Structure formats: C-alpha cells, structure tokens
Short mmCIF file of C-alpha atoms and ligand atoms in Angstrom, two decimals:
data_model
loop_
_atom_site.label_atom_id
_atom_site.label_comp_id
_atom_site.label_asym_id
_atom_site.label_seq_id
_atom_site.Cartn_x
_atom_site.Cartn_y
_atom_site.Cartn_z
CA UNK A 1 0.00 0.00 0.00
CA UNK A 2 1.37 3.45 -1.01
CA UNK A 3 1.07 6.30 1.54
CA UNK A 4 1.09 8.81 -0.90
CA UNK A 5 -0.32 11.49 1.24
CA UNK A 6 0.69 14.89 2.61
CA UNK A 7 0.74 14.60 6.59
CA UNK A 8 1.37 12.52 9.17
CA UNK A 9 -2.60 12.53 10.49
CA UNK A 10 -3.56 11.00 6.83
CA UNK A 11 -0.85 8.53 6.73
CA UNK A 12 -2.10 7.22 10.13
CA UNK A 13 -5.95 7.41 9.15
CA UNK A 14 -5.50 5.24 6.05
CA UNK A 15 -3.03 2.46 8.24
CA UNK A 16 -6.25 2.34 10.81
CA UNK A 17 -8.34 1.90 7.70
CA UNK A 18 -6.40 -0.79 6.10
CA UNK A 19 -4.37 -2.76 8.80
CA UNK A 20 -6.41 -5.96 8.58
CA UNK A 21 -5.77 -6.38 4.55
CA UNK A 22 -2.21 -4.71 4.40
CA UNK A 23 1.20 -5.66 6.38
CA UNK A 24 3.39 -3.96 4.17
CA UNK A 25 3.60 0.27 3.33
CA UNK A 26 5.36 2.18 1.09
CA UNK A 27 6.82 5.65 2.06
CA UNK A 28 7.34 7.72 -0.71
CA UNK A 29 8.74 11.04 -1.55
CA UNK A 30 5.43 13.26 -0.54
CA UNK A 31 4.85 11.84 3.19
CA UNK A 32 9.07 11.42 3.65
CA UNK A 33 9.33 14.96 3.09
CA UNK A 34 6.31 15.96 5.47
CA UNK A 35 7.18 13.82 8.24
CA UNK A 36 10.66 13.28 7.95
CA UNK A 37 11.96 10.00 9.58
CA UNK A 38 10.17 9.80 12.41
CA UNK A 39 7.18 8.47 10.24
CA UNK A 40 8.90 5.05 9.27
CA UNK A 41 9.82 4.76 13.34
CA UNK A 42 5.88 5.16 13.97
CA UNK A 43 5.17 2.89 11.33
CA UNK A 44 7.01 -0.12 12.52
CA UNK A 45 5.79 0.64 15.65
CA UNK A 46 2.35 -0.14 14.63
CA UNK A 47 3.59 -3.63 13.73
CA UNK A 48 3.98 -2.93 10.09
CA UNK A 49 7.04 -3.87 7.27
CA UNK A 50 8.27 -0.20 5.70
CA UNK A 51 8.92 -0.45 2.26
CA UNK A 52 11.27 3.22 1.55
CA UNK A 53 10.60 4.18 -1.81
CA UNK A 54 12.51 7.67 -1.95
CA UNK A 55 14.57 6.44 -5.50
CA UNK A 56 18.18 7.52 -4.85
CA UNK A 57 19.95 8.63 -7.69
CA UNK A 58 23.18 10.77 -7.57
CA UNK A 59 27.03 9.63 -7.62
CA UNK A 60 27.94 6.61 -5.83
CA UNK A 61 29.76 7.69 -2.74
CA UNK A 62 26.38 9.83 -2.21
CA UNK A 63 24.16 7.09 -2.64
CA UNK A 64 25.92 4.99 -0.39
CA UNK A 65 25.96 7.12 2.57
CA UNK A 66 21.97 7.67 1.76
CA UNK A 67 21.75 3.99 1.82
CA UNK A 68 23.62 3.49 4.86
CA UNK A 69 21.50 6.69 6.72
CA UNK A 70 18.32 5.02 5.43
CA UNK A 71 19.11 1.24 7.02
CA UNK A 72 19.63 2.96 10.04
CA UNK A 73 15.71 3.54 10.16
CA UNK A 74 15.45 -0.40 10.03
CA UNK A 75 13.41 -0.47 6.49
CA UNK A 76 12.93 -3.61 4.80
CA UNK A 77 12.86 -2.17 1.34
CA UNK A 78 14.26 0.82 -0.26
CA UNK A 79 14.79 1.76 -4.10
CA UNK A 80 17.57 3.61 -5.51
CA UNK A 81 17.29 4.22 -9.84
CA UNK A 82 18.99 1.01 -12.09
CA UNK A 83 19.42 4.53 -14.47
CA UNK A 84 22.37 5.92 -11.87
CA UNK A 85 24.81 2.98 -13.49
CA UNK A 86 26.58 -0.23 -12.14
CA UNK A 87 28.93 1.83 -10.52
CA UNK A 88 26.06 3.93 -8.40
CA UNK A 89 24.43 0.04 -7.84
CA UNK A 90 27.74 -1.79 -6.65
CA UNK A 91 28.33 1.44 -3.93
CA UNK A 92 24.74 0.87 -2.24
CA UNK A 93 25.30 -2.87 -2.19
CA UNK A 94 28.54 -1.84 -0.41
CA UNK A 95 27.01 -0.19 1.42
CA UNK A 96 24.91 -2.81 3.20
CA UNK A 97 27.73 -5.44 3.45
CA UNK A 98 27.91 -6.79 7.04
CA UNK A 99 24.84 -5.22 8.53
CA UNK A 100 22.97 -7.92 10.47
CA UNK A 101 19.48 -6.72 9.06
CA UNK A 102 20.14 -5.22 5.46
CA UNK A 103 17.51 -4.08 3.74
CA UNK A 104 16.12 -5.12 0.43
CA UNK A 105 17.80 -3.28 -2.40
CA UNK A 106 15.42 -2.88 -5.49
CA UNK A 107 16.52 -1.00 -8.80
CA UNK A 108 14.40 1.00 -10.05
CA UNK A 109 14.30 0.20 -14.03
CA UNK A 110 11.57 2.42 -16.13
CA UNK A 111 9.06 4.38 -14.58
CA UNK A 112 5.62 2.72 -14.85
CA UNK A 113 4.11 6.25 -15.89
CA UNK A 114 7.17 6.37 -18.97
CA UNK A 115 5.79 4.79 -22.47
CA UNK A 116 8.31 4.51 -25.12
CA UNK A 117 7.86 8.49 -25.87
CA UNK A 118 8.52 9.36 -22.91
CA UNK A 119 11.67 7.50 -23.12
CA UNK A 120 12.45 8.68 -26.68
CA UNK A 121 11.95 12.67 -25.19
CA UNK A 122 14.61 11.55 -22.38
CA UNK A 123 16.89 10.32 -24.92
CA UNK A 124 16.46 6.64 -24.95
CA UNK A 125 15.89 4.89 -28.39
CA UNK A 126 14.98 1.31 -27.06
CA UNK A 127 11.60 0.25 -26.29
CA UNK A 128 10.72 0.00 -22.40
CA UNK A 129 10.87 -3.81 -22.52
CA UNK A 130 14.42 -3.66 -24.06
CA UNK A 131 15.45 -0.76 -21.38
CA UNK A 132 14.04 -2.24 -18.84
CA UNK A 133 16.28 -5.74 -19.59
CA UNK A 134 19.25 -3.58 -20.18
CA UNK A 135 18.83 -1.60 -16.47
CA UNK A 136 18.34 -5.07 -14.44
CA UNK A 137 21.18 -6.86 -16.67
CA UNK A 138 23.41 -4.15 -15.03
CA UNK A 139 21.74 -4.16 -11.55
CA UNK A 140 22.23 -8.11 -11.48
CA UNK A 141 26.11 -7.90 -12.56
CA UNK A 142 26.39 -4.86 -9.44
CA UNK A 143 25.05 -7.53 -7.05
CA UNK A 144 21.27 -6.02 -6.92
CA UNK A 145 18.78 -8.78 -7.15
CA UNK A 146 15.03 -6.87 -6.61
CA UNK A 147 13.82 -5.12 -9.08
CA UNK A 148 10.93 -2.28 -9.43
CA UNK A 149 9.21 -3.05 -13.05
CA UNK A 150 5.72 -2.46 -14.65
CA UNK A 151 3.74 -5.32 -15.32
CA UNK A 152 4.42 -5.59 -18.77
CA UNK A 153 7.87 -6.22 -17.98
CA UNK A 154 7.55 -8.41 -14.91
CA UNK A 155 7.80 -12.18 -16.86
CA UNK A 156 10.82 -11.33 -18.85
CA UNK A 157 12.78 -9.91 -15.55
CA UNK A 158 10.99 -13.32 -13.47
CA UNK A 159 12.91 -15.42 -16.54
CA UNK A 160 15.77 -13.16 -16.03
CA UNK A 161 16.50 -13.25 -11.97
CA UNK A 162 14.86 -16.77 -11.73
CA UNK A 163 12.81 -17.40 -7.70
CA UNK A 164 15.24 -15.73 -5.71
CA UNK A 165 14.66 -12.01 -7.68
CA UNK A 166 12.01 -10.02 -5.92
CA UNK A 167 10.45 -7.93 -8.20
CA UNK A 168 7.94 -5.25 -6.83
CA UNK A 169 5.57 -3.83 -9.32
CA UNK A 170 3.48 -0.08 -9.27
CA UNK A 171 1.06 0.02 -12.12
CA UNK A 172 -1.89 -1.62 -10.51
CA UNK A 173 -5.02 -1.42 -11.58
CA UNK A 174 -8.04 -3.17 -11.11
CA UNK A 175 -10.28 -4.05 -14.02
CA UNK A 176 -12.22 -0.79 -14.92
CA UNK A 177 -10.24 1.64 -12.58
CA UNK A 178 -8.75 5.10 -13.73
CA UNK A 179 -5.30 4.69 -14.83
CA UNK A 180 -4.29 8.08 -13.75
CA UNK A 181 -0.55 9.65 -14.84
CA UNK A 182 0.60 5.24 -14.91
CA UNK A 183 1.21 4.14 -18.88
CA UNK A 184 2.21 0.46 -18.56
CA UNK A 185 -0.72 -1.29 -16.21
CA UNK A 186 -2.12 -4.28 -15.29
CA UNK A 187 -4.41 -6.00 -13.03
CA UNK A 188 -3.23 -7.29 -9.72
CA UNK A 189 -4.27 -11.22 -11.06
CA UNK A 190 -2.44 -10.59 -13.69
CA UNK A 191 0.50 -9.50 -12.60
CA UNK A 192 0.90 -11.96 -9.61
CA UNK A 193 0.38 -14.64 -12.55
CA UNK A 194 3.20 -13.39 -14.48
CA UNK A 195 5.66 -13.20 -11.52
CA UNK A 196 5.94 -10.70 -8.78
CA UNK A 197 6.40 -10.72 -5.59
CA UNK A 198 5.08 -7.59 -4.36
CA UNK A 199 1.97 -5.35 -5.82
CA UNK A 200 1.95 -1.33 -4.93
CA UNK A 201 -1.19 0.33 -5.07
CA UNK A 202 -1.94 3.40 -4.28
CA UNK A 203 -4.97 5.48 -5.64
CA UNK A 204 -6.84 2.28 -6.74
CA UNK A 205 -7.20 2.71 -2.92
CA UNK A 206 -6.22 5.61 -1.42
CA UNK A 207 -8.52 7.41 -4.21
CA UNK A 208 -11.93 4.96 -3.79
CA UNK A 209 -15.21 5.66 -1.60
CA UNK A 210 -14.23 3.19 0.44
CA UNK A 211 -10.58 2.58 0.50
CA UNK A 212 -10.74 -0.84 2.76
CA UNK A 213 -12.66 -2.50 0.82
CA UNK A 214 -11.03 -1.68 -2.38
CA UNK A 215 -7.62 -3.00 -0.34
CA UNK A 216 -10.09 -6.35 0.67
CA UNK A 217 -11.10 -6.91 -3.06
CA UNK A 218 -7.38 -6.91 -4.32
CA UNK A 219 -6.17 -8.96 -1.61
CA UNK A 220 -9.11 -11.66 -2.78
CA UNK A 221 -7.88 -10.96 -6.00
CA UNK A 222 -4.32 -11.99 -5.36
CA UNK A 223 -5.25 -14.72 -3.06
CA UNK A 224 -7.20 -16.27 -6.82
CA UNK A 225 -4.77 -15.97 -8.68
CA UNK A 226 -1.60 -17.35 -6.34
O1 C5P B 1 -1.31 5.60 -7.24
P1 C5P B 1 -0.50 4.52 -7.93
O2 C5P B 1 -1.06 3.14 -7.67
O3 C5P B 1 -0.26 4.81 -9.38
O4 C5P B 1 0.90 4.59 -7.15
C1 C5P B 1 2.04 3.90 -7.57
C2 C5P B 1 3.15 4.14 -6.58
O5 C5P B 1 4.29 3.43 -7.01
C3 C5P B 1 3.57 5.59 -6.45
O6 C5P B 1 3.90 5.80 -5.07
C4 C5P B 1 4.81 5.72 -7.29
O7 C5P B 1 5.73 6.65 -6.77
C5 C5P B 1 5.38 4.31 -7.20
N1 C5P B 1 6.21 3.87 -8.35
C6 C5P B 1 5.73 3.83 -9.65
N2 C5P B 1 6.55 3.42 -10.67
C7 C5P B 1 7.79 3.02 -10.41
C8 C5P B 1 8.27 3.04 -9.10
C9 C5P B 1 7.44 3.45 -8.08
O8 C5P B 1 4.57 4.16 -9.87
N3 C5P B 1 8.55 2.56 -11.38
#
C-alpha cells in the first residue's frame, strides 16, 4: 500500500483503515518529506514492514551514505534508480555489506508512468521492454537482485532473476479503474500470474469511496490468482 499522502494525520488514518488487509507500506517522496523519519519509526511501531521508496539517484559515494542513513531507520525495502549505473548500484550494495538486518535493495528500471515516448523525449531509443532488460542486466552484474518493473515487464525480468529475484511492481489497476498519470498497467491477477512478488497500489485505494474495501477486493484478487 502506497502512503502517498501529505501529513502525518492522513498517513495514520488510512493504516487504521487498512491494517487488517495490508502488512506492508510504502513511504514515498510526498509523506518522507512531510514527516521526515520519524514516520517510518511510527510505522514499525504499529507492527507494520516499511517499504522506503525515496529512488536515490546521484554519484555513488552519495548514494551509499543515503543507503547506509536510510538502514539505520530499520526499512525492509528501499529503491535507488537502475538509471544511476553499475557503478552507483555496486556502492549501495557496499554499502549494506555486514549489517545484520540489510535491507532489500530494489533498482528502479523504467518508470511505470514512462511509455516509449517518454523514453524517446529523455533520450532513450529502445523500447521500455528492451530498457528495462538492459537496467536489471546491469543491476544483477552490481550484485542487486530486486527489481521495481511495470507489469508488462515483470515475466521477462521473473525469466531473467529466476525465484530468488524479488520484483515489486506499481502500475496496478483493477479491471475498470482510472489509470491516472501510470502508462504500462495491469491487473493485480495478472501481474501476480506473471511473476511478482510484491503489488503497490496506491490510488486504486487511497482514491476509492471506500478505500478498505477496495484493499479487501485486491487482496481476494491476489489470493485467486496465487
Ligand atoms: O497511485 P498509484 O497506484 O499509481 O501509485 C504507484 C506508486 O508506485 C507511487 O507511489 C509511485 O511513486 C510508485 N512507483 C511507480 N513506478 C515506479 C516506481 C514506483 O509508480 N517505477
């Protein structure tokens, strides 16, 4: 579940909403910088798995004292982009060697909300599914083994990292919902069919009349289709 929200008080009002279909929460770039750390502390202390999503990018030695700072908050997922090279990728590993609970690392490959002319504006002739290969081909060969991919991409990277990858996917949608600013989508069956290990959703829920049961109805349709 994304906690894409502005303040602490919402953030908290949508966990008390959701708690009984949702274990895991992402903390993004809008509530981070509201609520600074102190959120993810408050979060784990309501029992719950923090999932960091605050995509580092920037030159290695920076990234890996970001990574290091953000362990120290005892996340169990946290993204940094695939785009900011091998050498950007091997530093964060490095940065986690020897700590007795590292967090997950996941690579960021293409934007779900990027179709291929987006990419082509930002300078990148291949199509997403070709990018996408290229970015976690480097992030495997810098140690990195989760992955953050659309659905579209998420068989090709499951063929790729084999059972042990864990490949988080944004793009949800439920059948009929509004896609919003997101490009390459799928349905949460569909995409635990073709592979991942984690689903984010955010305004599918965060956005409906009633966001537990729209949480409830995805979890039922995961549970289907596992
Ligand atoms: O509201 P929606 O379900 O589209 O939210 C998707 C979430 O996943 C957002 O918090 C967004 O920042 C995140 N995300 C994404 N695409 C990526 C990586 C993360 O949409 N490639």
């Amino acid at each position: 579940m994304a906690l894409d929200v502005p303040d602490v008080a919402a953030a908290l009002n949508l966990v008390d909403r959701l708690e009984a279909s949702c274990r895991w929460v992402k903390v993004g770039l809008e509530l981070f910088v509201a609520a600074g750390p102190g959120i993810v502390e408050t979060l784990l202390g309501r029992d719950l798995s923090v999932f960091l999503d605050l995509k580092f990018h920037d030159i290695p030695n920076t990234v890996a004292g970001a990574v290091r700072s953000a362990s120290s908050l005892d996340v169990g997922m946290m993204t940094l982009h695939a785009g900011g090279g091998p050498a950007m990728l091997a530093a964060a590993k490095q940065a986690i060697a020897g700590l007795k609970n590292p967090p997950q690392l996941l690579a960021v490959t293409v934007l779900t909300s990027m179709d291929q002319a987006q990419l082509a504006a930002s300078g990148v002739a291949r199509t997403p599914a070709e990018q996408v290969k290229l970015l976690a081909a480097g992030g495997l060969g810098a140690g990195i083994n989760g992955f953050v991919c659309s659905p579209e991409e998420v068989a090709s990277l499951r063929a790729l990292t084999g059972p042990e990858g864990v490949l988080v996917v944004p793009g949800i949608r439920p059948a009929g919902a509004d896609a919003g600013d997101q490009k390459r989508i799928a349905t949460p069956a569909s995409a635990i069919r073709d592979g991942a290990s984690y689903l984010v959703v955010g305004r599918p829920i965060t956005q409906a009349d009633n966001p537990a049961a729209a949480a409830e109805a995805i979890v039922q349709e995961i549970s289907a289709a596992i």
